[in-house]
Amino acid sequence: MGKVIRSGERVALSHYSLDAEQWEAMLAAPGATLPLLSCWADEHRVYVLLLKGDCPLMASTAVEDRRYLAPSSRFPAAEWGERVAYDLWGVEAMGASGEGQPALDEGVWEATWPLSSRPGPGGQAARPVPGRTVLPAEKSGLTGPLELSFDVVRGRVQAVSVNAGLAHRGVLHRMIGLTPEEALPLVSRMTAGGFVAHPVAFCRAVAQARGLQPGPGVRDCWMILLEIERMSVHLFDMARTARAVDAGLLATHCEHAREAIAFACAEQGVSRRLTDLVRCDGFRAGLEIVPLAQAVVSAMQPRMAQLRELQSVFAPRLKGLAVLTPTQAREFAVGGLVGRASGRSLDVRRREAGMRLDALRSTGSSEGDGAARDALRLNEIRDSLALIQRILGSIGMDDDEPAPEATQEGIGAAEGARGDIWYWVRLRHGKIEAVQARDPAVSLLSVLPDILKGELPEGLPAALRSLALSPSGVAM
């Protein structure tokens, strides 16, 4: 598959333009299927962002007569991107897997295909299917609009349908025509679990497009901020999951630890959740990263033993909850903590220049249930503390990473607390001509019906909380 893609015309560092025959050959290529990170389309082209080893590989082809050969015929997780593209642009994926249900358009839009040059009249509001049980967004246990509908057979959940379209905010479209610096505040608030990770991935993509390489001081500052955010988000997810299974004592300790991190940040003169610290050229003026890191480490280290003891006590309550199998994790390219707890060892931190790899010890397991995810969250907090201290011991260490060729197009990644975040940007005259973001929630969304199949209906909120699915990261 990689060989077919590289037979196309190279238009950027990792991007190849394929003609219709090459695109078809890619989808039919023998051998292993490369993991799909993202699929999207506009009125003119369809794109897939894949992972070759630990490096991105991107292919695109022209949309002809508003149609294209569906990537989901080879990559099951591409279906969501195809549905979004049809709702927004009216371009149709031929031979797509799935039932072709709308992703975003609930039938109440004033016009269908609103971003296309030929929008159509608005549709009629969708009506619920009789006999289906619905878990509304306000009862899902998640901080965002995601709704489930399902059948109940012999007391167990079957045939789950996921409605995440209400989370769509049109953020990516609003970024078109802005400079990267003007767009950064939008990126910085993409998801509550990625106030650092989303802007870091975006800024790395912008730097590659401009032919720039952030210096070692900037690199290490971003790394430290990412690890502080990772600890805070892991504690939030552990607390939320614990509340769902009546483990109030563990939840309280997690909440207190997260508050200690927030207080340490505030004491050092930055926002409690590290918002607006990342800049395209580095970080906010006046940020003192060394004392901030030291304060956070001092706040967290004394709490680790108690958290570990409580986690082990309540772990049996999460056994067997929302199992993601290793096969599913590989097929749907589920990364991050959820993927690592199911035997998929992807961690994009390992490909970053200057990373102190000796601090990354957590490898997860292959059990893939709620207990495995919670145990791994605590192990990754331990690793984050060690990594921060390693960075402080050699901060700004030069690694002679060469600057990329300036092609006005770039791909950037960051390992957020909930998984790998990817941005692709194309610039024209210093402004954003095209942009795509991939949050880890997208790959999880594709396999969610399989994960939840067989769960007890009353256990769905706990399952969703354990998976830490972020609806705001699904439809941007």
Short mmCIF file of C-alpha atoms in Angstrom, two decimals:
data_model
loop_
_atom_site.label_atom_id
_atom_site.label_comp_id
_atom_site.label_asym_id
_atom_site.label_seq_id
_atom_site.Cartn_x
_atom_site.Cartn_y
_atom_site.Cartn_z
CA MET A 1 0.00 0.00 0.00
CA GLY A 2 2.78 2.42 0.86
CA LYS A 3 4.51 1.67 -2.45
CA VAL A 4 1.32 2.46 -4.40
CA ILE A 5 0.88 5.76 -2.56
CA ARG A 6 4.49 6.80 -3.21
CA SER A 7 3.98 6.15 -6.92
CA GLY A 8 1.82 9.27 -7.00
CA GLU A 9 2.95 12.86 -7.37
CA ARG A 10 4.62 14.15 -4.23
CA VAL A 11 3.10 17.52 -3.32
CA ALA A 12 4.43 17.92 0.22
CA LEU A 13 6.70 16.21 2.72
CA SER A 14 4.36 13.25 3.32
CA HIS A 15 1.53 13.96 0.85
CA TYR A 16 1.07 12.22 -2.51
CA SER A 17 -1.54 13.04 -5.14
CA LEU A 18 -2.99 9.95 -6.83
CA ASP A 19 -4.98 9.64 -10.03
CA ALA A 20 -8.15 7.54 -10.10
CA GLU A 21 -6.32 4.33 -11.06
CA GLN A 22 -3.69 4.77 -8.34
CA TRP A 23 -6.40 5.51 -5.77
CA GLU A 24 -8.23 2.31 -6.71
CA ALA A 25 -4.95 0.39 -6.59
CA MET A 26 -4.24 1.76 -3.10
CA LEU A 27 -7.59 0.51 -1.81
CA ALA A 28 -7.01 -2.90 -3.40
CA ALA A 29 -3.31 -3.23 -2.56
CA PRO A 30 -2.26 -6.67 -1.28
CA GLY A 31 -0.65 -7.10 2.09
CA ALA A 32 -1.27 -5.34 5.38
CA THR A 33 -3.60 -2.36 5.61
CA LEU A 34 -1.88 0.74 6.95
CA PRO A 35 -3.60 2.23 10.02
CA LEU A 36 -6.01 5.03 9.12
CA LEU A 37 -5.70 8.21 11.16
CA SER A 38 -8.26 10.35 9.34
CA CYS A 39 -10.41 10.55 6.22
CA TRP A 40 -12.03 13.72 4.91
CA ALA A 41 -13.17 15.33 1.68
CA ASP A 42 -14.28 18.64 0.25
CA GLU A 43 -15.85 19.50 -3.09
CA HIS A 44 -12.62 18.92 -4.98
CA ARG A 45 -10.53 16.20 -3.29
CA VAL A 46 -10.72 13.29 -0.86
CA TYR A 47 -7.86 12.65 1.57
CA VAL A 48 -6.66 9.83 3.80
CA LEU A 49 -4.01 10.26 6.48
CA LEU A 50 -2.32 6.95 7.27
CA LEU A 51 0.45 5.75 9.55
CA LYS A 52 3.47 4.01 8.03
CA GLY A 53 5.51 2.72 10.94
CA ASP A 54 5.43 5.73 13.22
CA CYS A 55 5.38 8.34 10.43
CA PRO A 56 2.37 9.90 8.68
CA LEU A 57 1.67 9.12 5.03
CA MET A 58 -1.06 11.04 3.22
CA ALA A 59 -2.82 10.38 -0.09
CA SER A 60 -5.46 12.34 -1.97
CA THR A 61 -7.33 12.13 -5.24
CA ALA A 62 -9.76 14.29 -7.18
CA VAL A 63 -13.51 14.13 -6.61
CA GLU A 64 -15.17 13.70 -10.00
CA ASP A 65 -18.86 14.50 -10.59
CA ARG A 66 -19.27 14.79 -6.81
CA ARG A 67 -18.23 11.16 -6.36
CA TYR A 68 -15.16 9.20 -5.30
CA LEU A 69 -14.23 5.61 -4.52
CA ALA A 70 -14.88 5.10 -0.81
CA PRO A 71 -11.86 4.62 1.48
CA SER A 72 -14.16 2.74 3.86
CA SER A 73 -14.13 -0.13 1.37
CA ARG A 74 -10.65 -0.83 2.79
CA PHE A 75 -10.55 1.25 6.02
CA PRO A 76 -13.71 0.70 8.15
CA ALA A 77 -12.97 3.76 10.29
CA ALA A 78 -13.17 6.03 7.22
CA GLU A 79 -16.96 5.83 7.21
CA TRP A 80 -17.40 8.72 9.64
CA GLY A 81 -15.33 11.09 7.50
CA GLU A 82 -17.27 10.05 4.39
CA ARG A 83 -20.59 10.78 6.08
CA VAL A 84 -19.38 14.17 7.29
CA ALA A 85 -18.16 15.05 3.80
CA TYR A 86 -21.54 14.19 2.29
CA ASP A 87 -23.43 16.25 4.87
CA LEU A 88 -21.21 19.31 4.42
CA TRP A 89 -20.21 19.16 0.75
CA GLY A 90 -22.60 16.74 -0.94
CA VAL A 91 -19.83 14.48 -2.26
CA GLU A 92 -20.70 10.80 -2.29
CA ALA A 93 -18.46 7.85 -1.39
CA MET A 94 -19.06 5.03 -3.87
CA GLY A 95 -18.98 1.53 -2.41
CA ALA A 96 -18.94 2.80 1.17
CA SER A 97 -19.36 0.43 4.08
CA GLY A 98 -22.13 1.04 6.58
CA GLU A 99 -25.68 2.26 6.10
CA GLY A 100 -24.89 5.80 4.94
CA GLN A 101 -26.78 7.52 7.74
CA PRO A 102 -26.22 11.29 8.16
CA ALA A 103 -23.39 12.23 10.49
CA LEU A 104 -24.27 15.85 11.19
CA ASP A 105 -27.47 16.79 9.37
CA GLU A 106 -30.46 15.95 11.56
CA GLY A 107 -32.86 17.29 8.94
CA VAL A 108 -33.25 20.72 10.50
CA TRP A 109 -30.62 22.62 8.52
CA GLU A 110 -31.84 25.49 6.37
CA ALA A 111 -29.86 24.01 3.45
CA THR A 112 -28.27 20.65 2.75
CA TRP A 113 -24.58 20.52 1.73
CA PRO A 114 -24.07 24.03 3.16
CA LEU A 115 -20.37 24.30 2.21
CA SER A 116 -20.79 23.26 -1.42
CA SER A 117 -21.09 25.60 -4.38
CA ARG A 118 -24.53 24.12 -5.03
CA PRO A 119 -26.33 23.72 -1.69
CA GLY A 120 -29.74 22.07 -1.71
CA PRO A 121 -32.97 22.77 0.16
CA GLY A 122 -33.23 21.85 3.83
CA GLY A 123 -34.55 18.44 4.80
CA GLN A 124 -37.11 17.25 7.26
CA ALA A 125 -36.25 16.50 10.86
CA ALA A 126 -35.35 12.87 11.49
CA ARG A 127 -37.83 10.90 13.55
CA PRO A 128 -36.81 8.36 16.20
CA VAL A 129 -37.19 4.70 15.26
CA PRO A 130 -40.03 3.12 17.26
CA GLY A 131 -39.01 0.52 19.82
CA ARG A 132 -35.44 1.72 20.23
CA THR A 133 -34.09 2.62 23.66
CA VAL A 134 -32.35 5.99 23.80
CA LEU A 135 -29.61 7.15 26.15
CA PRO A 136 -29.84 10.94 25.80
CA ALA A 137 -26.77 13.14 25.89
CA GLU A 138 -27.56 14.53 29.34
CA LYS A 139 -27.52 11.02 30.84
CA SER A 140 -24.49 9.66 28.99
CA GLY A 141 -22.04 10.75 31.68
CA LEU A 142 -19.97 12.64 29.11
CA THR A 143 -19.29 16.36 28.92
CA GLY A 144 -20.69 16.87 25.45
CA PRO A 145 -23.65 16.02 23.21
CA LEU A 146 -23.47 12.34 22.32
CA GLU A 147 -26.61 10.21 22.15
CA LEU A 148 -26.98 6.43 21.91
CA SER A 149 -29.91 4.43 20.62
CA PHE A 150 -30.00 0.66 20.92
CA ASP A 151 -32.07 -2.47 21.30
CA VAL A 152 -32.26 -4.44 24.53
CA VAL A 153 -32.21 -8.20 24.01
CA ARG A 154 -32.36 -10.43 27.11
CA GLY A 155 -31.31 -7.50 29.24
CA ARG A 156 -28.23 -6.64 27.18
CA VAL A 157 -27.43 -3.85 24.75
CA GLN A 158 -27.46 -4.75 21.06
CA ALA A 159 -27.32 -2.88 17.72
CA VAL A 160 -25.97 0.41 19.07
CA SER A 161 -26.27 3.57 16.96
CA VAL A 162 -24.24 6.65 17.88
CA ASN A 163 -25.40 10.20 17.24
CA ALA A 164 -22.51 12.64 17.65
CA GLY A 165 -23.64 15.22 15.12
CA LEU A 166 -24.96 17.65 17.71
CA ALA A 167 -21.35 18.30 18.72
CA HIS A 168 -20.53 19.88 15.35
CA ARG A 169 -19.43 23.51 15.69
CA GLY A 170 -17.85 24.25 12.32
CA VAL A 171 -14.57 25.29 13.93
CA LEU A 172 -12.34 24.04 11.13
CA HIS A 173 -14.32 25.94 8.50
CA ARG A 174 -14.09 29.13 10.58
CA MET A 175 -10.28 28.85 10.48
CA ILE A 176 -10.13 29.17 6.68
CA GLY A 177 -8.72 32.54 5.65
CA LEU A 178 -7.16 33.28 9.04
CA THR A 179 -3.48 33.38 9.77
CA PRO A 180 -2.29 30.52 11.99
CA GLU A 181 -1.84 33.02 14.81
CA GLU A 182 -5.44 34.23 14.41
CA ALA A 183 -6.74 30.65 14.31
CA LEU A 184 -4.81 29.48 17.38
CA PRO A 185 -7.43 30.60 19.97
CA LEU A 186 -9.99 28.39 18.19
CA VAL A 187 -7.61 25.44 18.19
CA SER A 188 -6.75 26.01 21.85
CA ARG A 189 -10.38 25.43 22.82
CA MET A 190 -11.12 22.51 20.54
CA THR A 191 -11.57 20.07 23.43
CA ALA A 192 -11.42 20.45 27.20
CA GLY A 193 -8.97 17.55 27.38
CA GLY A 194 -6.58 19.13 24.90
CA PHE A 195 -5.96 22.77 25.79
CA VAL A 196 -2.25 22.03 25.27
CA ALA A 197 -2.23 19.00 22.95
CA HIS A 198 -4.40 20.46 20.18
CA PRO A 199 -2.43 23.71 19.81
CA VAL A 200 0.91 21.86 20.00
CA ALA A 201 -0.13 19.54 17.15
CA PHE A 202 -1.41 22.52 15.15
CA CYS A 203 1.74 24.58 15.73
CA ARG A 204 3.93 21.66 14.69
CA ALA A 205 1.97 21.39 11.43
CA VAL A 206 2.30 25.15 10.83
CA ALA A 207 6.04 25.03 11.55
CA GLN A 208 6.50 22.21 9.03
CA ALA A 209 4.51 24.12 6.41
CA ARG A 210 6.71 27.17 6.96
CA GLY A 211 9.93 25.16 6.89
CA LEU A 212 10.72 25.90 10.52
CA GLN A 213 11.92 23.71 13.37
CA PRO A 214 11.04 24.76 16.95
CA GLY A 215 14.19 25.13 19.03
CA PRO A 216 15.03 22.73 21.88
CA GLY A 217 13.83 25.19 24.52
CA VAL A 218 10.40 25.46 22.89
CA ARG A 219 10.28 21.70 22.33
CA ASP A 220 10.97 20.94 26.00
CA CYS A 221 8.48 23.53 27.21
CA TRP A 222 5.77 21.98 25.06
CA MET A 223 6.71 18.51 26.36
CA ILE A 224 6.38 19.60 29.98
CA LEU A 225 3.03 21.29 29.39
CA LEU A 226 1.75 18.16 27.64
CA GLU A 227 2.73 15.98 30.61
CA ILE A 228 1.09 18.30 33.13
CA GLU A 229 -2.10 18.22 31.06
CA ARG A 230 -1.85 14.43 30.75
CA MET A 231 -1.80 14.00 34.54
CA SER A 232 -4.72 16.38 35.04
CA VAL A 233 -6.91 14.73 32.39
CA HIS A 234 -6.09 11.21 33.57
CA LEU A 235 -7.14 12.19 37.10
CA PHE A 236 -10.36 13.68 35.75
CA ASP A 237 -11.17 10.51 33.79
CA MET A 238 -10.34 8.29 36.76
CA ALA A 239 -12.55 10.35 39.06
CA ARG A 240 -15.46 10.38 36.62
CA THR A 241 -15.22 6.61 36.09
CA ALA A 242 -14.96 5.98 39.83
CA ARG A 243 -18.13 8.00 40.50
CA ALA A 244 -19.98 5.87 37.97
CA VAL A 245 -19.19 2.64 39.88
CA ASP A 246 -19.74 4.07 43.39
CA ALA A 247 -16.04 4.30 44.18
CA GLY A 248 -16.43 7.69 45.83
CA LEU A 249 -13.27 7.53 47.93
CA LEU A 250 -11.05 7.00 44.87
CA ALA A 251 -12.92 9.73 43.00
CA THR A 252 -12.40 12.21 45.83
CA HIS A 253 -8.66 11.55 45.99
CA CYS A 254 -8.37 11.95 42.22
CA GLU A 255 -10.30 15.22 42.35
CA HIS A 256 -8.10 16.53 45.16
CA ALA A 257 -4.95 15.60 43.24
CA ARG A 258 -6.24 17.33 40.11
CA GLU A 259 -7.08 20.41 42.15
CA ALA A 260 -3.55 20.39 43.58
CA ILE A 261 -2.16 20.52 40.03
CA ALA A 262 -4.54 23.36 39.13
CA PHE A 263 -3.58 25.27 42.27
CA ALA A 264 0.13 24.84 41.51
CA CYS A 265 -0.45 26.23 38.02
CA ALA A 266 -2.37 29.21 39.36
CA GLU A 267 0.33 29.90 41.94
CA GLN A 268 2.87 30.10 39.10
CA GLY A 269 0.80 32.69 37.26
CA VAL A 270 -0.74 30.50 34.52
CA SER A 271 -4.32 29.35 34.02
CA ARG A 272 -5.52 26.34 36.00
CA ARG A 273 -5.97 24.24 32.84
CA LEU A 274 -2.98 25.67 30.91
CA THR A 275 -5.05 27.50 28.32
CA ASP A 276 -3.44 29.97 25.88
CA LEU A 277 0.16 29.09 26.76
CA VAL A 278 1.18 27.61 23.40
CA ARG A 279 2.12 30.00 20.59
CA CYS A 280 3.04 29.26 16.97
CA ASP A 281 6.56 30.47 17.70
CA GLY A 282 6.86 28.94 21.17
CA PHE A 283 5.01 29.83 24.34
CA ARG A 284 3.43 32.77 26.10
CA ALA A 285 5.79 35.53 27.16
CA GLY A 286 6.53 35.39 30.88
CA LEU A 287 5.94 31.65 31.26
CA GLU A 288 8.54 30.25 33.67
CA ILE A 289 8.44 26.58 32.81
CA VAL A 290 11.01 25.29 35.33
CA PRO A 291 9.32 26.54 38.53
CA LEU A 292 5.92 25.51 37.09
CA ALA A 293 7.15 21.99 36.48
CA GLN A 294 8.78 21.77 39.90
CA ALA A 295 5.60 22.96 41.63
CA VAL A 296 3.45 20.37 39.85
CA VAL A 297 5.85 17.53 40.64
CA SER A 298 5.92 18.56 44.31
CA ALA A 299 2.12 18.62 44.40
CA MET A 300 1.66 15.18 42.81
CA GLN A 301 4.43 12.93 44.07
CA PRO A 302 3.21 12.61 47.69
CA ARG A 303 -0.23 11.53 46.46
CA MET A 304 0.83 8.65 44.24
CA ALA A 305 1.01 5.89 46.87
CA GLN A 306 -2.51 6.57 48.16
CA LEU A 307 -3.93 6.74 44.64
CA ARG A 308 -2.31 3.44 43.72
CA GLU A 309 -3.66 1.70 46.80
CA LEU A 310 -7.20 2.97 46.22
CA GLN A 311 -7.09 2.12 42.53
CA SER A 312 -6.18 -1.49 43.30
CA VAL A 313 -9.00 -1.76 45.85
CA PHE A 314 -11.71 -0.62 43.43
CA ALA A 315 -10.27 -2.19 40.25
CA PRO A 316 -12.55 -5.29 40.43
CA ARG A 317 -15.56 -3.05 39.83
CA LEU A 318 -14.20 -2.20 36.37
CA LYS A 319 -13.28 -5.74 35.33
CA GLY A 320 -14.89 -6.68 32.03
CA LEU A 321 -16.32 -3.21 31.45
CA ALA A 322 -16.43 -1.98 27.83
CA VAL A 323 -13.80 -4.34 26.41
CA LEU A 324 -11.88 -3.21 23.32
CA THR A 325 -10.10 -6.25 21.91
CA PRO A 326 -6.57 -6.06 20.45
CA THR A 327 -8.00 -6.91 17.02
CA GLN A 328 -10.48 -4.02 17.20
CA ALA A 329 -7.78 -1.63 18.41
CA ARG A 330 -5.61 -2.49 15.39
CA GLU A 331 -8.41 -2.51 12.81
CA PHE A 332 -9.79 0.88 13.85
CA ALA A 333 -6.39 2.40 14.69
CA VAL A 334 -7.43 3.24 18.25
CA GLY A 335 -4.43 4.86 19.85
CA GLY A 336 -3.73 6.65 23.08
CA LEU A 337 -4.36 5.13 26.46
CA VAL A 338 -7.42 3.18 25.29
CA GLY A 339 -5.42 1.54 22.50
CA ARG A 340 -2.43 0.83 24.74
CA ALA A 341 -4.70 -0.86 27.29
CA SER A 342 -5.81 -3.14 24.44
CA GLY A 343 -2.35 -4.14 23.26
CA ARG A 344 -1.73 -1.45 20.60
CA SER A 345 1.47 0.25 21.68
CA LEU A 346 1.26 3.43 19.59
CA ASP A 347 2.61 6.48 21.47
CA VAL A 348 3.66 9.34 19.19
CA ARG A 349 5.89 10.72 21.93
CA ARG A 350 8.37 7.99 20.98
CA ARG A 351 8.90 9.60 17.55
CA GLU A 352 9.54 13.09 18.89
CA ALA A 353 13.02 14.56 18.72
CA GLY A 354 14.53 15.12 22.13
CA MET A 355 12.18 12.74 23.96
CA ARG A 356 13.71 11.16 27.08
CA LEU A 357 12.46 7.68 26.24
CA ASP A 358 13.85 6.07 29.37
CA ALA A 359 11.03 7.69 31.35
CA LEU A 360 8.28 6.02 29.27
CA ARG A 361 7.87 2.64 30.90
CA SER A 362 4.10 2.05 30.68
CA THR A 363 3.11 -0.41 27.98
CA GLY A 364 -0.43 -1.31 29.02
CA SER A 365 -1.94 -4.76 28.66
CA SER A 366 -4.17 -6.59 26.22
CA GLU A 367 -7.20 -6.97 28.49
CA GLY A 368 -8.79 -3.79 27.16
CA ASP A 369 -11.38 -3.31 29.90
CA GLY A 370 -12.11 -0.53 32.36
CA ALA A 371 -9.73 -1.92 34.96
CA ALA A 372 -6.85 -2.07 32.47
CA ARG A 373 -7.48 1.53 31.38
CA ASP A 374 -7.60 2.84 34.95
CA ALA A 375 -4.41 1.03 35.96
CA LEU A 376 -2.65 2.40 32.90
CA ARG A 377 -3.79 5.96 33.65
CA LEU A 378 -2.05 5.76 37.01
CA ASN A 379 1.09 4.26 35.47
CA GLU A 380 1.20 7.04 32.89
CA ILE A 381 0.92 9.65 35.63
CA ARG A 382 3.98 8.03 37.23
CA ASP A 383 5.79 8.18 33.88
CA SER A 384 4.80 11.82 33.40
CA LEU A 385 6.37 12.75 36.72
CA ALA A 386 9.56 10.92 35.77
CA LEU A 387 9.62 12.46 32.30
CA ILE A 388 9.21 16.00 33.63
CA GLN A 389 12.16 15.47 35.96
CA ARG A 390 14.28 14.04 33.12
CA ILE A 391 13.52 17.10 31.00
CA LEU A 392 14.33 19.46 33.87
CA GLY A 393 17.71 17.74 34.20
CA SER A 394 18.67 18.54 30.61
CA ILE A 395 16.25 21.23 29.49
CA GLY A 396 17.02 22.81 26.13
CA MET A 397 19.37 19.99 25.10
CA ASP A 398 20.18 20.44 21.42
CA ASP A 399 19.54 17.48 19.12
CA ASP A 400 20.43 19.06 15.75
CA GLU A 401 17.03 18.25 14.24
CA PRO A 402 17.07 19.69 10.70
CA ALA A 403 14.40 22.10 9.53
CA PRO A 404 11.99 20.67 6.93
CA GLU A 405 11.57 21.95 3.40
CA ALA A 406 9.02 24.78 3.22
CA THR A 407 6.13 23.49 1.07
CA GLN A 408 3.30 25.57 2.61
CA GLU A 409 1.78 22.29 3.76
CA GLY A 410 2.46 20.46 7.00
CA ILE A 411 1.40 17.62 9.31
CA GLY A 412 1.79 17.89 13.06
CA ALA A 413 1.06 15.46 15.89
CA ALA A 414 0.95 15.45 19.67
CA GLU A 415 0.25 12.64 22.12
CA GLY A 416 -2.61 14.08 24.14
CA ALA A 417 -3.93 12.55 27.34
CA ARG A 418 -6.62 10.66 25.39
CA GLY A 419 -4.55 9.77 22.37
CA ASP A 420 -2.73 10.98 19.30
CA ILE A 421 -3.92 14.30 17.85
CA TRP A 422 -3.07 15.17 14.24
CA TYR A 423 -3.34 18.38 12.23
CA TRP A 424 -2.86 18.96 8.52
CA VAL A 425 -2.67 22.55 7.25
CA ARG A 426 -2.12 24.13 3.86
CA LEU A 427 -1.13 27.80 3.73
CA ARG A 428 -1.48 30.33 0.94
CA HIS A 429 -0.06 33.83 1.23
CA GLY A 430 0.39 33.30 4.97
CA LYS A 431 -3.22 32.30 5.62
CA ILE A 432 -4.92 28.96 6.11
CA GLU A 433 -6.27 27.66 2.81
CA ALA A 434 -7.22 24.20 4.13
CA VAL A 435 -7.07 22.46 7.50
CA GLN A 436 -8.06 19.15 9.03
CA ALA A 437 -7.85 17.96 12.61
CA ARG A 438 -8.06 14.43 13.94
CA ASP A 439 -8.92 13.90 17.60
CA PRO A 440 -8.57 10.39 19.11
CA ALA A 441 -12.31 10.36 19.72
CA VAL A 442 -12.90 9.82 15.99
CA SER A 443 -11.28 6.38 15.83
CA LEU A 444 -13.03 5.38 19.06
CA LEU A 445 -16.39 6.50 17.69
CA SER A 446 -16.12 4.05 14.78
CA VAL A 447 -15.75 1.00 17.00
CA LEU A 448 -17.99 2.16 19.86
CA PRO A 449 -21.04 0.06 18.83
CA ASP A 450 -18.91 -3.10 18.99
CA ILE A 451 -17.44 -2.16 22.37
CA LEU A 452 -20.83 -1.51 23.95
CA LYS A 453 -22.53 -4.59 22.54
CA GLY A 454 -23.53 -6.90 25.38
CA GLU A 455 -23.26 -4.30 28.14
CA LEU A 456 -26.06 -3.78 30.65
CA PRO A 457 -28.11 -0.67 29.72
CA GLU A 458 -27.57 0.82 33.17
CA GLY A 459 -23.82 0.34 32.77
CA LEU A 460 -23.47 2.46 29.63
CA PRO A 461 -22.55 5.74 31.41
CA ALA A 462 -19.75 3.96 33.29
CA ALA A 463 -18.53 2.38 30.04
CA LEU A 464 -18.46 5.72 28.22
CA ARG A 465 -16.64 7.40 31.10
CA SER A 466 -14.04 4.64 31.22
CA LEU A 467 -13.38 5.11 27.50
CA ALA A 468 -13.09 8.89 28.04
CA LEU A 469 -14.77 9.64 24.74
CA SER A 470 -14.83 13.39 24.07
CA PRO A 471 -17.83 14.37 21.87
CA SER A 472 -16.32 17.79 21.16
CA GLY A 473 -13.41 16.05 19.41
CA VAL A 474 -15.67 14.11 17.04
CA ALA A 475 -17.29 16.75 14.84
CA MET A 476 -15.19 19.89 14.61
#
